[in-house]
């Protein structure tokens, strides 16, 4: 375990000590397979991520398998570990990551990539898979960013494309057999063997060639018959990905400090910018009875005072109204609130809104994405102005005093008229808010084209244009009771580079890390200079 001296003077030491309520404790020495689940951001962000908790409980329920967790150390703790010559360890076992059989990274957003290198370096694990030896852990990646893993291809032994619950079970079976066989020290042999598992991508088994102009000439398989990879889909959520009945309870306040309950995966809407809407197809729903019972047991075992029903479009869950009414009947007397982080305009009926209000108002968010109906049709976001204004009017009338609006700029075919319509729509909502002295938060991000979407080849607007547009919107929307938030244009630029880039970006990631890049998604720590220099040195 981490010593008291190591945590002396460290901001938020609770990030590193473990021992939360509902942790799964197993003896490290007695486990046949040891798995470290790694989230390349701080504890407060990582523990808010539902997927990692699901895998944590799934693995720990297997005989002979131990799953621990590790999060990216904040700058102060990284310095402390280096000054003391101590490795990065799992927060429950206190064992160095290099002692585990697998280290699995959750790849949720591109701006976390340098944190992966920090964690590997602190663990004493070589960055590049080709430099690892038989005693090193196998480094796995998974999550939405695995759908374009090429910028990270050199760093991972293999990646899981799609949903990992069933893949991990099959992987563990293969590993048990391989470890007992005569080839148990041959990493390459193991990587070749697991190509038989659908959804596993081994970058080292493909050779990339380039033309003189820098474009990709070919992707050639090196291990027949392994010529391509399809995504893995869990068909039955209730049986293959059960809701944890004993969720981890954080030791300090985290980003989403509530019980998250996944009610469905996938989305029928097909918004053309939304990667999640395409990579998590098809739509699958949990059984409402099973869901309600497990959710209530999870609340009983954790003490959370708020539950969030999660999916890409919660209002499209076919049993949402009876499910909500059932939950509220049972939870309202206990003063437990239910929230919906991803409700869609058109699915918010007055009955649903009134049911949510039975305990307390947990936040109200509308995401028109584009200002004009024309541009919403282009992106396949079929929301009429009248529907959005009606939802806002109902929210204010029912007692909500803060409404959040989410927009994007830089979408394909966007014109000056579309930006004018965005400003006009915000003012129309603001006018509805004034009689009740309610407030409006307007959040504006820049469109980033993502792989596997209809817009994957669309151009991203230049950084200079991002800055100009955002500054203009900030000025035009400056009103009492209206607050504007925006995404850092340099963040959007980097995200766009890595969302569609190829393997040659790996060198730039390493160089930027060497130059001090850390926690690039955090505005207070982000520095553009290391990246500019890294791209220049890598001749990108």
Short mmCIF file of C-alpha atoms in Angstrom, two decimals:
data_model
loop_
_atom_site.label_atom_id
_atom_site.label_comp_id
_atom_site.label_asym_id
_atom_site.label_seq_id
_atom_site.Cartn_x
_atom_site.Cartn_y
_atom_site.Cartn_z
CA UNK A 1 0.00 0.00 0.00
CA UNK A 2 1.04 3.62 -0.46
CA UNK A 3 2.92 4.91 2.55
CA UNK A 4 1.79 7.90 4.57
CA UNK A 5 5.06 9.67 3.72
CA UNK A 6 4.39 9.28 -0.01
CA UNK A 7 1.06 11.07 0.39
CA UNK A 8 2.39 13.85 2.62
CA UNK A 9 1.71 17.24 0.99
CA UNK A 10 -0.23 15.67 -1.89
CA UNK A 11 -3.44 17.28 -3.12
CA UNK A 12 -6.42 14.97 -2.60
CA UNK A 13 -4.62 11.88 -1.22
CA UNK A 14 -7.97 10.06 -1.33
CA UNK A 15 -7.32 9.56 -5.02
CA UNK A 16 -4.67 6.95 -4.27
CA UNK A 17 -5.58 4.98 -1.16
CA UNK A 18 -8.46 2.73 -2.29
CA UNK A 19 -10.55 0.93 0.35
CA UNK A 20 -13.82 2.39 -0.88
CA UNK A 21 -17.08 0.77 0.15
CA UNK A 22 -17.81 -2.29 -2.01
CA UNK A 23 -14.24 -2.92 -3.21
CA UNK A 24 -13.46 -6.53 -4.10
CA UNK A 25 -10.51 -7.70 -2.04
CA UNK A 26 -8.55 -10.76 -3.14
CA UNK A 27 -5.11 -12.03 -2.25
CA UNK A 28 -2.69 -11.07 -5.02
CA UNK A 29 -0.51 -14.14 -4.57
CA UNK A 30 -3.46 -16.53 -4.79
CA UNK A 31 -4.88 -15.10 -8.04
CA UNK A 32 -4.00 -17.02 -11.16
CA UNK A 33 -4.64 -14.02 -13.42
CA UNK A 34 -4.14 -10.40 -12.35
CA UNK A 35 -5.77 -7.59 -14.27
CA UNK A 36 -5.16 -3.85 -13.73
CA UNK A 37 -7.95 -1.64 -15.08
CA UNK A 38 -6.30 1.67 -15.97
CA UNK A 39 -8.06 4.97 -16.58
CA UNK A 40 -5.74 7.64 -18.03
CA UNK A 41 -7.20 10.52 -16.04
CA UNK A 42 -7.61 11.38 -12.37
CA UNK A 43 -9.66 9.36 -9.90
CA UNK A 44 -12.60 11.80 -9.97
CA UNK A 45 -13.03 11.27 -13.70
CA UNK A 46 -12.19 7.57 -13.83
CA UNK A 47 -14.48 6.47 -11.00
CA UNK A 48 -17.34 8.33 -12.71
CA UNK A 49 -16.98 6.08 -15.74
CA UNK A 50 -19.56 3.29 -15.57
CA UNK A 51 -17.85 0.94 -18.03
CA UNK A 52 -14.77 0.50 -15.88
CA UNK A 53 -16.90 -0.37 -12.85
CA UNK A 54 -18.81 -2.98 -14.85
CA UNK A 55 -15.56 -4.67 -15.95
CA UNK A 56 -14.13 -4.42 -12.43
CA UNK A 57 -17.04 -6.35 -10.92
CA UNK A 58 -17.30 -8.76 -13.85
CA UNK A 59 -13.64 -9.81 -13.58
CA UNK A 60 -13.60 -10.02 -9.81
CA UNK A 61 -16.56 -12.40 -9.86
CA UNK A 62 -14.44 -14.93 -11.77
CA UNK A 63 -12.61 -17.61 -9.79
CA UNK A 64 -8.86 -17.14 -9.84
CA UNK A 65 -9.03 -13.65 -11.38
CA UNK A 66 -8.12 -10.46 -9.55
CA UNK A 67 -8.97 -7.01 -10.94
CA UNK A 68 -7.46 -3.87 -9.44
CA UNK A 69 -7.77 -0.23 -10.53
CA UNK A 70 -5.28 2.52 -11.28
CA UNK A 71 -5.82 6.13 -12.31
CA UNK A 72 -3.44 8.71 -13.74
CA UNK A 73 -1.54 10.43 -10.90
CA UNK A 74 -1.93 14.19 -10.71
CA UNK A 75 1.20 16.26 -11.38
CA UNK A 76 2.18 16.50 -7.71
CA UNK A 77 1.91 12.77 -7.10
CA UNK A 78 3.80 11.94 -10.30
CA UNK A 79 6.66 14.14 -9.04
CA UNK A 80 6.51 12.50 -5.62
CA UNK A 81 6.70 8.99 -7.07
CA UNK A 82 9.66 9.96 -9.24
CA UNK A 83 11.52 11.67 -6.40
CA UNK A 84 11.07 8.61 -4.19
CA UNK A 85 11.84 6.14 -6.99
CA UNK A 86 8.53 4.36 -6.41
CA UNK A 87 6.43 2.72 -9.15
CA UNK A 88 2.79 3.37 -9.96
CA UNK A 89 0.68 0.73 -8.20
CA UNK A 90 -2.85 -0.61 -8.17
CA UNK A 91 -4.78 1.31 -5.53
CA UNK A 92 -6.17 -1.80 -3.82
CA UNK A 93 -3.32 -4.30 -3.93
CA UNK A 94 -0.52 -1.73 -3.72
CA UNK A 95 1.36 -3.85 -6.26
CA UNK A 96 3.32 -2.26 -9.15
CA UNK A 97 1.58 -2.41 -12.51
CA UNK A 98 4.53 -4.40 -13.81
CA UNK A 99 3.44 -7.29 -11.55
CA UNK A 100 0.10 -7.73 -13.33
CA UNK A 101 -0.59 -10.02 -16.27
CA UNK A 102 -2.74 -7.46 -18.07
CA UNK A 103 -3.02 -3.68 -17.91
CA UNK A 104 -6.17 -2.57 -19.70
CA UNK A 105 -6.56 1.12 -20.60
CA UNK A 106 -9.96 2.72 -21.13
CA UNK A 107 -9.63 5.01 -24.17
CA UNK A 108 -12.46 7.51 -23.77
CA UNK A 109 -11.02 10.68 -25.33
CA UNK A 110 -8.02 11.59 -27.43
CA UNK A 111 -6.58 14.20 -25.09
CA UNK A 112 -5.73 11.54 -22.51
CA UNK A 113 -3.07 9.88 -24.67
CA UNK A 114 -0.01 11.41 -22.99
CA UNK A 115 -1.31 10.21 -19.61
CA UNK A 116 -1.03 6.64 -20.90
CA UNK A 117 2.70 7.17 -21.36
CA UNK A 118 3.01 8.67 -17.87
CA UNK A 119 1.41 5.59 -16.35
CA UNK A 120 3.52 3.15 -18.37
CA UNK A 121 6.72 5.04 -17.57
CA UNK A 122 5.99 5.18 -13.84
CA UNK A 123 5.35 1.43 -13.97
CA UNK A 124 8.65 0.73 -15.70
CA UNK A 125 6.87 -0.76 -18.72
CA UNK A 126 8.38 0.03 -22.16
CA UNK A 127 6.25 2.35 -24.28
CA UNK A 128 6.42 0.29 -27.46
CA UNK A 129 4.97 -3.21 -27.55
CA UNK A 130 7.93 -4.49 -29.60
CA UNK A 131 10.29 -3.69 -26.73
CA UNK A 132 8.39 -5.65 -24.08
CA UNK A 133 9.62 -9.02 -22.88
CA UNK A 134 8.02 -12.12 -21.41
CA UNK A 135 7.83 -10.70 -17.87
CA UNK A 136 6.04 -7.50 -18.91
CA UNK A 137 2.25 -7.21 -18.69
CA UNK A 138 0.17 -7.37 -21.84
CA UNK A 139 -1.11 -3.85 -22.54
CA UNK A 140 -4.70 -3.66 -23.79
CA UNK A 141 -6.79 -0.75 -25.04
CA UNK A 142 -10.55 -0.47 -25.43
CA UNK A 143 -13.33 2.10 -25.60
CA UNK A 144 -14.53 4.53 -28.28
CA UNK A 145 -11.01 5.70 -29.22
CA UNK A 146 -10.11 2.10 -30.09
CA UNK A 147 -12.18 2.57 -33.25
CA UNK A 148 -9.25 4.56 -34.60
CA UNK A 149 -6.39 3.13 -32.53
CA UNK A 150 -3.64 3.85 -35.07
CA UNK A 151 -2.03 6.84 -33.27
CA UNK A 152 -1.58 4.48 -30.30
CA UNK A 153 -0.81 1.32 -32.29
CA UNK A 154 2.85 1.13 -31.24
CA UNK A 155 1.96 1.28 -27.53
CA UNK A 156 -0.57 -1.55 -27.29
CA UNK A 157 -0.08 -5.28 -27.56
CA UNK A 158 -3.70 -5.51 -28.66
CA UNK A 159 -6.99 -3.63 -28.53
CA UNK A 160 -10.65 -4.60 -28.20
CA UNK A 161 -12.93 -3.11 -30.84
CA UNK A 162 -16.44 -2.84 -29.47
CA UNK A 163 -17.83 -4.05 -26.17
CA UNK A 164 -15.40 -5.96 -24.00
CA UNK A 165 -17.45 -8.01 -21.55
CA UNK A 166 -17.50 -11.26 -23.54
CA UNK A 167 -14.07 -10.63 -25.08
CA UNK A 168 -12.39 -10.51 -21.66
CA UNK A 169 -13.94 -13.82 -20.61
CA UNK A 170 -12.66 -15.52 -23.76
CA UNK A 171 -9.29 -13.81 -23.40
CA UNK A 172 -8.87 -15.16 -19.87
CA UNK A 173 -9.64 -18.70 -21.06
CA UNK A 174 -6.98 -18.37 -23.79
CA UNK A 175 -4.47 -16.96 -21.33
CA UNK A 176 -4.95 -19.82 -18.85
CA UNK A 177 -4.28 -22.39 -21.57
CA UNK A 178 -1.34 -20.45 -23.00
CA UNK A 179 0.31 -19.95 -19.58
CA UNK A 180 0.22 -23.73 -19.00
CA UNK A 181 1.57 -24.62 -22.43
CA UNK A 182 5.17 -24.89 -23.56
CA UNK A 183 4.79 -21.57 -25.40
CA UNK A 184 3.86 -19.73 -22.20
CA UNK A 185 6.76 -17.30 -22.51
CA UNK A 186 6.25 -16.50 -26.20
CA UNK A 187 4.30 -13.22 -26.35
CA UNK A 188 4.05 -13.19 -30.14
CA UNK A 189 2.61 -16.70 -30.16
CA UNK A 190 -0.04 -15.62 -27.67
CA UNK A 191 -0.93 -12.57 -29.75
CA UNK A 192 -1.30 -14.74 -32.81
CA UNK A 193 -3.52 -17.18 -30.94
CA UNK A 194 -5.95 -14.57 -29.64
CA UNK A 195 -6.63 -13.28 -33.15
CA UNK A 196 -9.19 -16.10 -33.16
CA UNK A 197 -11.25 -14.07 -30.68
CA UNK A 198 -13.64 -11.77 -32.59
CA UNK A 199 -13.08 -8.09 -31.82
CA UNK A 200 -9.35 -8.29 -31.01
CA UNK A 201 -6.96 -6.13 -33.02
CA UNK A 202 -3.21 -6.80 -32.83
CA UNK A 203 -1.47 -3.82 -34.51
CA UNK A 204 1.88 -5.60 -34.84
CA UNK A 205 0.28 -8.18 -37.14
CA UNK A 206 -0.39 -5.56 -39.82
CA UNK A 207 2.19 -3.66 -41.87
CA UNK A 208 1.37 -0.14 -43.05
CA UNK A 209 3.01 1.19 -46.23
CA UNK A 210 2.96 4.78 -47.47
CA UNK A 211 3.15 6.54 -50.82
CA UNK A 212 5.65 9.26 -51.62
CA UNK A 213 3.04 11.95 -50.85
CA UNK A 214 2.51 10.54 -47.34
CA UNK A 215 -0.87 8.90 -47.91
CA UNK A 216 -1.38 5.27 -46.93
CA UNK A 217 -0.63 2.84 -49.74
CA UNK A 218 -1.63 -0.39 -48.03
CA UNK A 219 -2.47 -2.26 -44.85
CA UNK A 220 -0.99 -5.72 -45.22
CA UNK A 221 -1.74 -8.61 -42.80
CA UNK A 222 1.30 -10.48 -41.50
CA UNK A 223 -0.48 -13.48 -40.00
CA UNK A 224 -2.82 -15.45 -42.23
CA UNK A 225 -5.80 -15.84 -42.02
CA UNK A 226 -6.00 -12.74 -39.80
CA UNK A 227 -6.90 -10.12 -42.41
CA UNK A 228 -9.42 -7.86 -40.65
CA UNK A 229 -11.24 -7.12 -37.42
CA UNK A 230 -14.94 -6.62 -36.74
CA UNK A 231 -16.43 -4.94 -33.69
CA UNK A 232 -17.73 -7.04 -30.82
CA UNK A 233 -21.33 -6.57 -29.67
CA UNK A 234 -22.93 -7.81 -26.45
CA UNK A 235 -26.37 -9.04 -27.45
CA UNK A 236 -27.91 -9.63 -24.01
CA UNK A 237 -27.06 -6.83 -21.57
CA UNK A 238 -28.92 -8.35 -18.62
CA UNK A 239 -26.92 -11.60 -18.66
CA UNK A 240 -23.59 -10.61 -20.22
CA UNK A 241 -23.19 -7.16 -18.65
CA UNK A 242 -25.19 -7.15 -15.41
CA UNK A 243 -25.62 -3.95 -13.42
CA UNK A 244 -23.25 -4.12 -10.40
CA UNK A 245 -25.33 -4.53 -7.26
CA UNK A 246 -22.46 -3.33 -5.08
CA UNK A 247 -21.11 -0.23 -6.84
CA UNK A 248 -17.94 1.44 -5.67
CA UNK A 249 -18.60 4.45 -3.42
CA UNK A 250 -16.02 7.24 -3.88
CA UNK A 251 -13.89 8.54 -1.04
CA UNK A 252 -14.12 12.12 -2.33
CA UNK A 253 -16.42 14.11 -4.54
CA UNK A 254 -16.17 12.93 -8.15
CA UNK A 255 -17.41 14.31 -11.47
CA UNK A 256 -20.63 12.25 -11.45
CA UNK A 257 -21.17 11.49 -7.79
CA UNK A 258 -24.30 9.42 -8.15
CA UNK A 259 -25.38 5.91 -9.05
CA UNK A 260 -25.18 5.42 -12.79
CA UNK A 261 -27.54 2.81 -14.24
CA UNK A 262 -27.24 1.87 -17.90
CA UNK A 263 -30.71 1.21 -19.30
CA UNK A 264 -29.80 0.67 -22.97
CA UNK A 265 -26.97 0.72 -25.52
CA UNK A 266 -27.09 2.12 -29.00
CA UNK A 267 -29.24 4.82 -30.55
CA UNK A 268 -31.73 4.84 -33.39
CA UNK A 269 -31.28 8.51 -34.25
CA UNK A 270 -28.18 8.37 -36.43
CA UNK A 271 -26.95 11.94 -35.91
CA UNK A 272 -24.25 12.22 -38.55
CA UNK A 273 -21.59 13.72 -36.28
CA UNK A 274 -22.07 11.27 -33.40
CA UNK A 275 -19.54 8.46 -33.28
CA UNK A 276 -21.22 6.74 -30.32
CA UNK A 277 -24.48 6.51 -32.24
CA UNK A 278 -22.76 4.41 -34.91
CA UNK A 279 -20.18 2.34 -33.05
CA UNK A 280 -22.66 1.16 -30.39
CA UNK A 281 -25.31 -0.05 -32.83
CA UNK A 282 -27.66 -1.90 -32.67
CA UNK A 283 -30.00 -0.68 -29.95
CA UNK A 284 -30.35 -3.08 -27.01
CA UNK A 285 -32.51 -2.48 -23.96
CA UNK A 286 -32.35 -3.93 -20.47
CA UNK A 287 -35.37 -5.67 -19.02
CA UNK A 288 -37.22 -3.03 -16.95
CA UNK A 289 -38.07 -5.40 -14.09
CA UNK A 290 -34.50 -6.69 -13.79
CA UNK A 291 -33.22 -3.14 -14.13
CA UNK A 292 -35.48 -1.77 -11.39
CA UNK A 293 -34.61 -4.56 -8.94
CA UNK A 294 -30.85 -4.30 -9.49
CA UNK A 295 -30.93 -0.51 -9.27
CA UNK A 296 -32.71 -0.61 -5.93
CA UNK A 297 -30.27 -3.17 -4.54
CA UNK A 298 -27.36 -1.01 -5.74
CA UNK A 299 -28.84 2.00 -3.95
CA UNK A 300 -29.32 -0.03 -0.78
CA UNK A 301 -25.69 -1.20 -0.91
CA UNK A 302 -24.19 2.21 -1.63
CA UNK A 303 -26.23 5.00 -0.03
CA UNK A 304 -26.26 7.25 -3.10
CA UNK A 305 -28.91 9.98 -2.98
CA UNK A 306 -29.24 10.32 -6.74
CA UNK A 307 -29.56 7.83 -9.57
CA UNK A 308 -28.90 8.62 -13.22
CA UNK A 309 -30.51 6.58 -16.00
CA UNK A 310 -27.88 6.31 -18.73
CA UNK A 311 -28.03 5.69 -22.46
CA UNK A 312 -27.30 7.63 -25.62
CA UNK A 313 -30.96 8.70 -25.76
CA UNK A 314 -32.69 7.86 -22.48
CA UNK A 315 -36.07 9.12 -23.62
CA UNK A 316 -36.11 6.56 -26.45
CA UNK A 317 -36.07 3.62 -24.02
CA UNK A 318 -39.35 1.89 -24.86
CA UNK A 319 -40.39 1.47 -21.21
CA UNK A 320 -39.11 4.80 -19.91
CA UNK A 321 -42.40 6.12 -18.52
CA UNK A 322 -43.48 3.00 -16.56
CA UNK A 323 -39.88 2.47 -15.43
CA UNK A 324 -39.59 6.01 -14.15
CA UNK A 325 -42.96 5.95 -12.42
CA UNK A 326 -42.08 2.64 -10.73
CA UNK A 327 -38.72 3.96 -9.56
CA UNK A 328 -40.15 7.24 -8.32
CA UNK A 329 -42.90 5.50 -6.36
CA UNK A 330 -40.23 3.51 -4.52
CA UNK A 331 -37.47 6.13 -4.33
CA UNK A 332 -39.37 9.36 -3.66
CA UNK A 333 -40.20 8.41 -0.03
CA UNK A 334 -36.46 7.87 0.50
CA UNK A 335 -35.65 11.28 -1.06
CA UNK A 336 -33.60 9.65 -3.83
CA UNK A 337 -33.66 11.67 -7.04
CA UNK A 338 -33.58 10.36 -10.62
CA UNK A 339 -31.80 12.29 -13.37
CA UNK A 340 -31.61 12.04 -17.15
CA UNK A 341 -28.35 13.35 -18.60
CA UNK A 342 -29.23 12.61 -22.23
CA UNK A 343 -32.90 13.37 -22.81
CA UNK A 344 -33.94 14.35 -26.31
CA UNK A 345 -36.33 17.14 -27.25
CA UNK A 346 -39.59 15.47 -28.28
CA UNK A 347 -39.34 12.68 -25.70
CA UNK A 348 -39.74 15.01 -22.72
CA UNK A 349 -43.44 14.74 -21.96
CA UNK A 350 -44.97 16.84 -19.17
CA UNK A 351 -45.72 13.57 -17.34
CA UNK A 352 -42.02 12.61 -17.37
CA UNK A 353 -40.98 16.07 -16.22
CA UNK A 354 -43.47 16.06 -13.36
CA UNK A 355 -42.30 12.60 -12.27
CA UNK A 356 -38.68 13.81 -12.13
CA UNK A 357 -39.76 16.70 -9.92
CA UNK A 358 -41.18 14.44 -7.20
CA UNK A 359 -37.92 14.59 -5.25
CA UNK A 360 -35.85 17.49 -6.56
CA UNK A 361 -34.71 19.08 -9.78
CA UNK A 362 -31.48 17.37 -10.84
CA UNK A 363 -30.61 19.49 -13.88
CA UNK A 364 -32.20 20.12 -17.24
CA UNK A 365 -30.26 19.94 -20.51
CA UNK A 366 -31.33 20.39 -24.12
CA UNK A 367 -28.97 19.73 -27.04
CA UNK A 368 -30.18 21.30 -30.28
CA UNK A 369 -26.54 21.06 -31.55
CA UNK A 370 -27.20 23.53 -34.40
CA UNK A 371 -28.98 26.88 -34.41
CA UNK A 372 -31.09 26.49 -37.53
CA UNK A 373 -33.55 23.79 -38.53
CA UNK A 374 -31.79 23.57 -41.92
CA UNK A 375 -28.46 22.66 -40.35
CA UNK A 376 -30.17 20.25 -37.95
CA UNK A 377 -31.57 18.43 -40.97
CA UNK A 378 -28.05 18.23 -42.43
CA UNK A 379 -26.73 16.56 -39.28
CA UNK A 380 -29.90 14.44 -38.97
CA UNK A 381 -30.89 16.05 -35.69
CA UNK A 382 -34.60 16.40 -36.35
CA UNK A 383 -35.55 19.00 -33.74
CA UNK A 384 -37.93 21.85 -34.53
CA UNK A 385 -37.54 25.22 -32.85
CA UNK A 386 -41.11 24.95 -31.59
CA UNK A 387 -40.42 21.64 -29.83
CA UNK A 388 -37.31 22.98 -28.14
CA UNK A 389 -39.04 26.16 -26.99
CA UNK A 390 -42.00 24.17 -25.70
CA UNK A 391 -39.67 21.92 -23.67
CA UNK A 392 -37.91 24.97 -22.23
CA UNK A 393 -41.22 26.64 -21.39
CA UNK A 394 -42.45 23.51 -19.61
CA UNK A 395 -39.20 23.24 -17.65
CA UNK A 396 -39.40 26.82 -16.39
CA UNK A 397 -43.10 26.42 -15.63
CA UNK A 398 -42.46 23.29 -13.57
CA UNK A 399 -39.81 25.00 -11.46
CA UNK A 400 -36.43 24.48 -13.09
CA UNK A 401 -34.30 27.59 -12.71
CA UNK A 402 -31.28 26.57 -14.74
CA UNK A 403 -31.39 25.24 -18.29
CA UNK A 404 -28.35 24.14 -20.29
CA UNK A 405 -28.17 24.39 -24.08
CA UNK A 406 -25.51 22.53 -26.08
CA UNK A 407 -24.41 23.63 -29.57
CA UNK A 408 -21.63 22.89 -32.03
CA UNK A 409 -20.03 25.23 -34.51
CA UNK A 410 -18.04 24.32 -37.59
CA UNK A 411 -20.51 21.68 -38.74
CA UNK A 412 -20.49 20.79 -42.46
CA UNK A 413 -22.37 23.38 -44.58
CA UNK A 414 -22.60 25.86 -41.67
CA UNK A 415 -23.22 29.44 -42.84
CA UNK A 416 -23.49 32.89 -41.31
CA UNK A 417 -27.28 32.42 -41.22
CA UNK A 418 -26.88 29.30 -39.10
CA UNK A 419 -24.78 31.19 -36.53
CA UNK A 420 -27.35 33.99 -36.49
CA UNK A 421 -30.06 31.38 -35.88
CA UNK A 422 -28.04 29.96 -32.96
CA UNK A 423 -27.91 33.39 -31.31
CA UNK A 424 -31.60 34.00 -32.00
CA UNK A 425 -32.62 30.65 -30.52
CA UNK A 426 -30.65 31.35 -27.34
CA UNK A 427 -32.38 34.70 -26.97
CA UNK A 428 -35.81 33.13 -27.46
CA UNK A 429 -35.08 30.64 -24.66
CA UNK A 430 -33.69 33.51 -22.56
CA UNK A 431 -36.94 35.44 -23.01
CA UNK A 432 -38.87 32.42 -21.73
CA UNK A 433 -36.57 32.30 -18.69
CA UNK A 434 -36.96 35.94 -17.67
CA UNK A 435 -40.43 35.79 -16.05
CA UNK A 436 -39.19 33.17 -13.58
CA UNK A 437 -35.71 34.74 -13.23
CA UNK A 438 -34.18 31.53 -14.50
CA UNK A 439 -30.68 31.25 -15.96
CA UNK A 440 -29.34 29.84 -19.21
CA UNK A 441 -25.98 28.12 -19.67
CA UNK A 442 -24.96 27.96 -23.33
CA UNK A 443 -22.16 25.53 -24.16
CA UNK A 444 -20.49 25.75 -27.58
CA UNK A 445 -18.01 23.17 -28.83
CA UNK A 446 -16.27 22.84 -32.18
CA UNK A 447 -17.23 20.01 -34.52
CA UNK A 448 -14.58 17.27 -34.61
CA UNK A 449 -14.99 14.71 -37.42
CA UNK A 450 -14.80 11.18 -36.03
CA UNK A 451 -14.13 7.83 -37.65
CA UNK A 452 -17.02 5.54 -38.63
CA UNK A 453 -19.48 8.44 -38.99
CA UNK A 454 -20.97 9.90 -42.18
CA UNK A 455 -18.88 13.02 -41.52
CA UNK A 456 -15.57 11.17 -41.03
CA UNK A 457 -14.05 12.77 -44.16
CA UNK A 458 -15.49 16.24 -43.58
CA UNK A 459 -12.95 19.03 -43.05
CA UNK A 460 -12.48 20.60 -39.65
CA UNK A 461 -12.49 24.39 -39.62
CA UNK A 462 -9.06 25.99 -39.01
CA UNK A 463 -8.13 26.97 -35.47
CA UNK A 464 -8.16 30.67 -36.37
CA UNK A 465 -11.75 30.38 -37.57
CA UNK A 466 -12.68 28.52 -34.38
CA UNK A 467 -11.31 31.39 -32.28
CA UNK A 468 -13.07 34.05 -34.35
CA UNK A 469 -16.44 32.29 -34.25
CA UNK A 470 -16.31 31.52 -30.52
CA UNK A 471 -15.29 35.10 -29.66
CA UNK A 472 -18.14 36.43 -31.75
CA UNK A 473 -20.68 34.16 -30.06
CA UNK A 474 -19.38 35.10 -26.61
CA UNK A 475 -19.83 38.77 -27.42
CA UNK A 476 -23.30 38.43 -28.93
CA UNK A 477 -24.63 36.24 -26.12
CA UNK A 478 -23.46 38.49 -23.28
CA UNK A 479 -26.62 39.04 -21.25
CA UNK A 480 -27.58 39.00 -17.58
CA UNK A 481 -28.76 35.50 -16.73
CA UNK A 482 -26.98 33.93 -19.69
CA UNK A 483 -23.57 32.28 -19.32
CA UNK A 484 -21.54 31.03 -22.27
CA UNK A 485 -19.00 28.21 -22.05
CA UNK A 486 -16.83 27.04 -24.90
CA UNK A 487 -14.29 24.40 -25.78
CA UNK A 488 -10.65 25.41 -26.14
CA UNK A 489 -9.99 25.59 -29.93
CA UNK A 490 -6.54 24.05 -29.48
CA UNK A 491 -8.22 21.10 -27.74
CA UNK A 492 -10.55 20.67 -30.71
CA UNK A 493 -7.65 20.84 -33.14
CA UNK A 494 -5.66 18.13 -31.34
CA UNK A 495 -8.75 15.98 -30.94
CA UNK A 496 -9.34 16.20 -34.68
CA UNK A 497 -5.75 15.22 -35.47
CA UNK A 498 -5.85 12.08 -33.32
CA UNK A 499 -9.44 11.14 -34.17
CA UNK A 500 -8.43 10.40 -37.77
CA UNK A 501 -4.63 10.18 -37.72
CA UNK A 502 -2.38 7.19 -38.43
CA UNK A 503 0.54 5.37 -36.77
CA UNK A 504 3.07 8.09 -37.53
CA UNK A 505 1.46 10.17 -34.75
CA UNK A 506 2.90 7.80 -32.14
CA UNK A 507 6.30 9.49 -32.35
CA UNK A 508 4.68 12.90 -31.83
CA UNK A 509 2.82 11.66 -28.74
CA UNK A 510 6.06 10.38 -27.20
CA UNK A 511 7.93 13.60 -28.02
CA UNK A 512 5.17 15.84 -26.65
CA UNK A 513 5.19 13.75 -23.45
CA UNK A 514 8.97 14.14 -23.19
CA UNK A 515 8.48 17.89 -23.54
CA UNK A 516 6.07 17.91 -20.59
CA UNK A 517 2.61 17.34 -22.07
CA UNK A 518 0.30 16.04 -19.33
CA UNK A 519 -3.48 16.12 -18.80
CA UNK A 520 -4.05 17.87 -22.13
CA UNK A 521 -7.83 17.85 -21.60
CA UNK A 522 -7.36 20.08 -18.52
CA UNK A 523 -7.32 23.76 -19.54
CA UNK A 524 -5.10 24.76 -16.63
CA UNK A 525 -2.40 22.28 -17.66
CA UNK A 526 -2.68 22.27 -21.46
CA UNK A 527 0.26 23.78 -23.34
CA UNK A 528 0.29 24.09 -27.10
CA UNK A 529 4.08 24.51 -27.45
CA UNK A 530 5.09 20.87 -26.77
CA UNK A 531 2.72 19.69 -29.47
CA UNK A 532 3.88 22.21 -32.06
CA UNK A 533 7.48 21.19 -31.45
CA UNK A 534 6.61 17.47 -31.42
CA UNK A 535 4.78 17.65 -34.76
CA UNK A 536 7.68 19.59 -36.25
CA UNK A 537 10.30 17.11 -35.06
CA UNK A 538 8.19 14.16 -36.24
CA UNK A 539 7.83 15.90 -39.63
CA UNK A 540 4.06 15.86 -39.42
#
